[in-house]
Short mmCIF file of C-alpha atoms in Angstrom, two decimals:
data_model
loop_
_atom_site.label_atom_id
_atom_site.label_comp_id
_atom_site.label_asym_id
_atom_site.label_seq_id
_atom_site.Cartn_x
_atom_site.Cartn_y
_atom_site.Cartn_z
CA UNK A 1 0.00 0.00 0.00
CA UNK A 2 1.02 3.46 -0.89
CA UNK A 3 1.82 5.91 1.36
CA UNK A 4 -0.40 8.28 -0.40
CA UNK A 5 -3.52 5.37 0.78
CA UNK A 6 -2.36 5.28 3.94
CA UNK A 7 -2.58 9.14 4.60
CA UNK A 8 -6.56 8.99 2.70
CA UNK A 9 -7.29 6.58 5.19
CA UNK A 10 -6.17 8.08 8.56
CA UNK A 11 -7.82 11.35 7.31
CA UNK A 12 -11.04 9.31 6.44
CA UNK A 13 -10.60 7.29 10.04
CA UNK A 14 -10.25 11.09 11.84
CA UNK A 15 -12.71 12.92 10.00
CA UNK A 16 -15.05 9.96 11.38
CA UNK A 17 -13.90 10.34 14.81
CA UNK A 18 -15.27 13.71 15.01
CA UNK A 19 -18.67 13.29 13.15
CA UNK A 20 -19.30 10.72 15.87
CA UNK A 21 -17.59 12.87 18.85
CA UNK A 22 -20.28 15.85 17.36
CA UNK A 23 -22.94 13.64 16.97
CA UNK A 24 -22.78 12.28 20.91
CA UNK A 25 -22.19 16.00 21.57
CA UNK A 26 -25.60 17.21 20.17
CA UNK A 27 -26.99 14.23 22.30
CA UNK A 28 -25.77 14.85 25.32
CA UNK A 29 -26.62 19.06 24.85
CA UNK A 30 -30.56 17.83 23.70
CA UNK A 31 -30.31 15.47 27.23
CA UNK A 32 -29.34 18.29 29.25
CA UNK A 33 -31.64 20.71 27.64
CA UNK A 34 -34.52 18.29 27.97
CA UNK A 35 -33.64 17.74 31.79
CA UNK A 36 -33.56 21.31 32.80
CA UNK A 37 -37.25 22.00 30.89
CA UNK A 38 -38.67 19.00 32.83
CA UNK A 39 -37.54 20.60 36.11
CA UNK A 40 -38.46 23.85 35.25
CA UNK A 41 -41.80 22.51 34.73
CA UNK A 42 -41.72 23.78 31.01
CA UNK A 43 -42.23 20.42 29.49
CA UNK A 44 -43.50 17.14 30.59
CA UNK A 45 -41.92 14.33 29.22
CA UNK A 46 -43.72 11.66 31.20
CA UNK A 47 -47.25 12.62 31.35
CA UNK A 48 -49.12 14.09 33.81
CA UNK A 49 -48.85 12.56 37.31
CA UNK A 50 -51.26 12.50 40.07
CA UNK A 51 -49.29 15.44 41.84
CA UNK A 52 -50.06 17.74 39.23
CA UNK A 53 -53.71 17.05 38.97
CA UNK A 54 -53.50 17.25 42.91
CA UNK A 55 -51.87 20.83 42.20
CA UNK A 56 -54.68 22.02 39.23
CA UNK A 57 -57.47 20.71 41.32
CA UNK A 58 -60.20 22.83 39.87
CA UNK A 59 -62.88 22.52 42.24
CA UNK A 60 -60.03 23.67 44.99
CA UNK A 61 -59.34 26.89 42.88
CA UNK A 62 -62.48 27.71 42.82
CA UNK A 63 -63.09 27.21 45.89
CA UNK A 64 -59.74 29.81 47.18
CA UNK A 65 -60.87 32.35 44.22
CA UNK A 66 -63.96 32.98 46.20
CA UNK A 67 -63.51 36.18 48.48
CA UNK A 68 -64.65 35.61 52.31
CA UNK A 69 -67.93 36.23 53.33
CA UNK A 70 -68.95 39.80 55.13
CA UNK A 71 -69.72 37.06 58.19
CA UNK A 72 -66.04 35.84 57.84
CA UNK A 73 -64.65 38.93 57.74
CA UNK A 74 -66.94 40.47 61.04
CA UNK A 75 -68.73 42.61 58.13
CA UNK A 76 -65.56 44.33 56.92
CA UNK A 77 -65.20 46.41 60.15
CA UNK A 78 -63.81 45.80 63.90
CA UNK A 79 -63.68 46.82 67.33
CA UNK A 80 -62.82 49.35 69.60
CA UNK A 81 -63.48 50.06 73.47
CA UNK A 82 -65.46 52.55 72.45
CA UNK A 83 -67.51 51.41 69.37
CA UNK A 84 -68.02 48.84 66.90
CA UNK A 85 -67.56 49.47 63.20
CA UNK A 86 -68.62 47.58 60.17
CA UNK A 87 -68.82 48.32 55.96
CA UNK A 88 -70.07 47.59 53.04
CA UNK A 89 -69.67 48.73 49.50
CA UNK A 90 -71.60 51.77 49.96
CA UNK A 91 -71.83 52.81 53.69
CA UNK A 92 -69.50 52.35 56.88
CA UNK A 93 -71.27 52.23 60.12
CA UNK A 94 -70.00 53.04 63.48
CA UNK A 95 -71.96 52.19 66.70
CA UNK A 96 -71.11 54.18 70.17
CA UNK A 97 -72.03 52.50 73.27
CA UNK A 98 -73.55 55.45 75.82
CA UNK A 99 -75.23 55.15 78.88
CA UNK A 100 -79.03 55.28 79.35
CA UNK A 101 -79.75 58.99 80.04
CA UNK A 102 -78.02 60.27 77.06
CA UNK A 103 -79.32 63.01 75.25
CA UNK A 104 -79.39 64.73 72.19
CA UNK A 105 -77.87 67.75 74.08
CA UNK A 106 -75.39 66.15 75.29
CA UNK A 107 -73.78 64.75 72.01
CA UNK A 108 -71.05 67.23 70.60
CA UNK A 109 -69.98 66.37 66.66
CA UNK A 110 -68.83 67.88 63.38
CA UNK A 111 -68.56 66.12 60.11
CA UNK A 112 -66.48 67.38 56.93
CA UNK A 113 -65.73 65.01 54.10
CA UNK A 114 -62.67 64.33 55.54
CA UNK A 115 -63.03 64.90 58.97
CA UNK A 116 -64.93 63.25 62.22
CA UNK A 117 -65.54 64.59 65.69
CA UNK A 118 -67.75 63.23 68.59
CA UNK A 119 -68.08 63.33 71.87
CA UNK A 120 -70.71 62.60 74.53
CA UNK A 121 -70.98 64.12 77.89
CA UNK A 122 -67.62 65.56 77.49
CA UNK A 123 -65.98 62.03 77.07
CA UNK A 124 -64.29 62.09 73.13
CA UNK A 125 -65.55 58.65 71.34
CA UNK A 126 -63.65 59.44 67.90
CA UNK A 127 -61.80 62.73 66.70
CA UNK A 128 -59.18 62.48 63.49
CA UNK A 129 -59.06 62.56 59.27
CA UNK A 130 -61.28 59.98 58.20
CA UNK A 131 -59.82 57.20 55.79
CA UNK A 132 -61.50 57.93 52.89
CA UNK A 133 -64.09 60.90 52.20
CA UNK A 134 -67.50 61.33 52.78
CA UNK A 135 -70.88 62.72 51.83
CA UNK A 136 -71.84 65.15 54.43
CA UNK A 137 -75.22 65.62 53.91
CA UNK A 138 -76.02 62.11 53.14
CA UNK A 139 -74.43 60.67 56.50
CA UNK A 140 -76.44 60.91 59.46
CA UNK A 141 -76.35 59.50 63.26
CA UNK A 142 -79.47 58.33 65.74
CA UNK A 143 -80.03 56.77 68.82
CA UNK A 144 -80.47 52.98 68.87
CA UNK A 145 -81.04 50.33 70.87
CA UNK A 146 -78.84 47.47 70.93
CA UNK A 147 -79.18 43.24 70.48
CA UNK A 148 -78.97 43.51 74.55
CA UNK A 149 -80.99 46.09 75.65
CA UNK A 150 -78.09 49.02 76.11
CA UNK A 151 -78.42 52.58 74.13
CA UNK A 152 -75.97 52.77 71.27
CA UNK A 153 -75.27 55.77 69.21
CA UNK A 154 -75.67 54.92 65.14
CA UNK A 155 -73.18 56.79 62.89
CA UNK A 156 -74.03 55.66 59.10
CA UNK A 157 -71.20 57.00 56.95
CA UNK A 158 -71.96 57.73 53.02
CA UNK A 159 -68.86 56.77 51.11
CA UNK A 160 -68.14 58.97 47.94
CA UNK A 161 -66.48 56.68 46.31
CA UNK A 162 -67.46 52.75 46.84
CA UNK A 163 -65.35 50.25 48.09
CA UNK A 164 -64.73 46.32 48.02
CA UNK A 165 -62.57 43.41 48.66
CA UNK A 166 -58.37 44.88 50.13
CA UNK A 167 -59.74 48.07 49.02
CA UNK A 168 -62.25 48.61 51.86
CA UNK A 169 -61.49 51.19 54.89
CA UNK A 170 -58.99 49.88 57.31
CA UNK A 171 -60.35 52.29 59.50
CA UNK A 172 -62.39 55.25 61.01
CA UNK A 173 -60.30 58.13 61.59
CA UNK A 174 -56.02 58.44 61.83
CA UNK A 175 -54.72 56.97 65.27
CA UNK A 176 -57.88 54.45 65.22
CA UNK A 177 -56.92 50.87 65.62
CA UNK A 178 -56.58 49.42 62.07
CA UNK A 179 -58.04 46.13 60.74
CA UNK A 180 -56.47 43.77 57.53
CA UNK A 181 -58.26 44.07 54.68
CA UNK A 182 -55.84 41.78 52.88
CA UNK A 183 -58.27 39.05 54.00
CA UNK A 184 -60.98 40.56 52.51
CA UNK A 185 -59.94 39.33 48.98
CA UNK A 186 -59.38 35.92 47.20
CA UNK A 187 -56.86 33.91 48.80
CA UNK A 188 -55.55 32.99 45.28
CA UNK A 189 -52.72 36.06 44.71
CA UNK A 190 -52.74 37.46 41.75
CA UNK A 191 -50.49 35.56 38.92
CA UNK A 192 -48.54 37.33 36.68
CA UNK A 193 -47.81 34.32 33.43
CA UNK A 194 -44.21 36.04 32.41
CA UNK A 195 -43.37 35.77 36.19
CA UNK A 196 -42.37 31.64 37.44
CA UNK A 197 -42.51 32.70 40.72
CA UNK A 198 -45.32 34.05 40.85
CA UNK A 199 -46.95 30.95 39.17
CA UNK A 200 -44.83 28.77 41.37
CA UNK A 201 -46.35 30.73 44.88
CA UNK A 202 -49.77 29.89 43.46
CA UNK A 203 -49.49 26.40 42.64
CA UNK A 204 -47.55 26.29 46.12
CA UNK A 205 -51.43 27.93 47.59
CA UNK A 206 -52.96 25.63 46.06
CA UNK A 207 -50.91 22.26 47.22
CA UNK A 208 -50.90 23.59 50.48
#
């Protein structure tokens, strides 16, 4: 054999040494690739398993997308030592406990759209900037008598602009104890699809 032949067929022998050392290259890469999209949860490569149904359950999403009732939630409001408030859309209401001989006389207040102030027999029950503005002339208070027999004071409040779900007061008047109205909404968070983690916290709410 020619030394010529013998050169063709080392470079022949080489050049298929590194087809095959490309080919098991581009196998290994697709491996790897196809690895990392399985635990990234962009592809599934073996079906769906009963741990992802478990995660999708349907019924259970619709079931966390529901927002709280307004008897969950102690009607949107709270409590104070000195009154009880509560919400809805439309209206807040606050309710003063005073004592029996309480008069109209007696009862000292001012209203602005932004502003509350009363007090009874000298003793201030709530003075401050209200959350969220009112309308004056469409808020009014009363005397009322309460589920056990004691004399409440009624404030209804006329919201100007209506309210729902985290968005509702948190309360009366600046320096007034405050209540969380994050529970007021869906306990599903809000999922942004470009975001993974913020699909990955709500399947995690969902599993839970």
């Amino acid at each position: 054999m020619c030394i010529r032949d013998r050169y063709q067929r080392r470079v022949r022998g080489s050049r298929s040494m590194e087809m095959l050392a490309l080919i098991l290259t581009i196998v290994v890469l697709f491996a790897g690739l196809g690895y990392t999209a399985q635990k990234l949860g962009w592809i599934n490569l073996f079906g769906s398993s009963d741990e992802d149904e478990e995660c999708f359950d349907q019924q259970k999403f619709r079931e966390m997308s529901k927002p709280p009732t307004a008897q969950e939630c102690d009607n949107y409001g709270g409590t104070t030592d000195r009154y009880v408030w509560m919400q809805t859309d439309d209206e807040v209401e606050i309710r003063f406990n005073v004592k029996d001989g309480v008069k109209t006389k007696d009862v000292d207040w001012s209203l602005r759209s932004d502003h509350i102030k009363l007090v009874v027999q000298g003793q201030k029950m709530v003075e401050g900037k209200l959350f969220k503005t009112v309308v004056v002339d469409d808020s009014i208070w009363t005397f009322d008598t309460s589920d056990d027999g004691k004399k409440v004071l009624v404030w209804t409040l006329q919201k100007k602009e209506k309210t729902e779900g985290r968005s509702h007061w948190k309360y009366i008047a600046e320096g007034e104890p405050s209540i969380d109205t994050s529970r007021f909404g869906s306990a599903v968070s809000t999922v942004d699809a470009n975001d993974p983690e913020s699909i990955k916290k709500m399947v995690a709410q969902m599993s839970a």
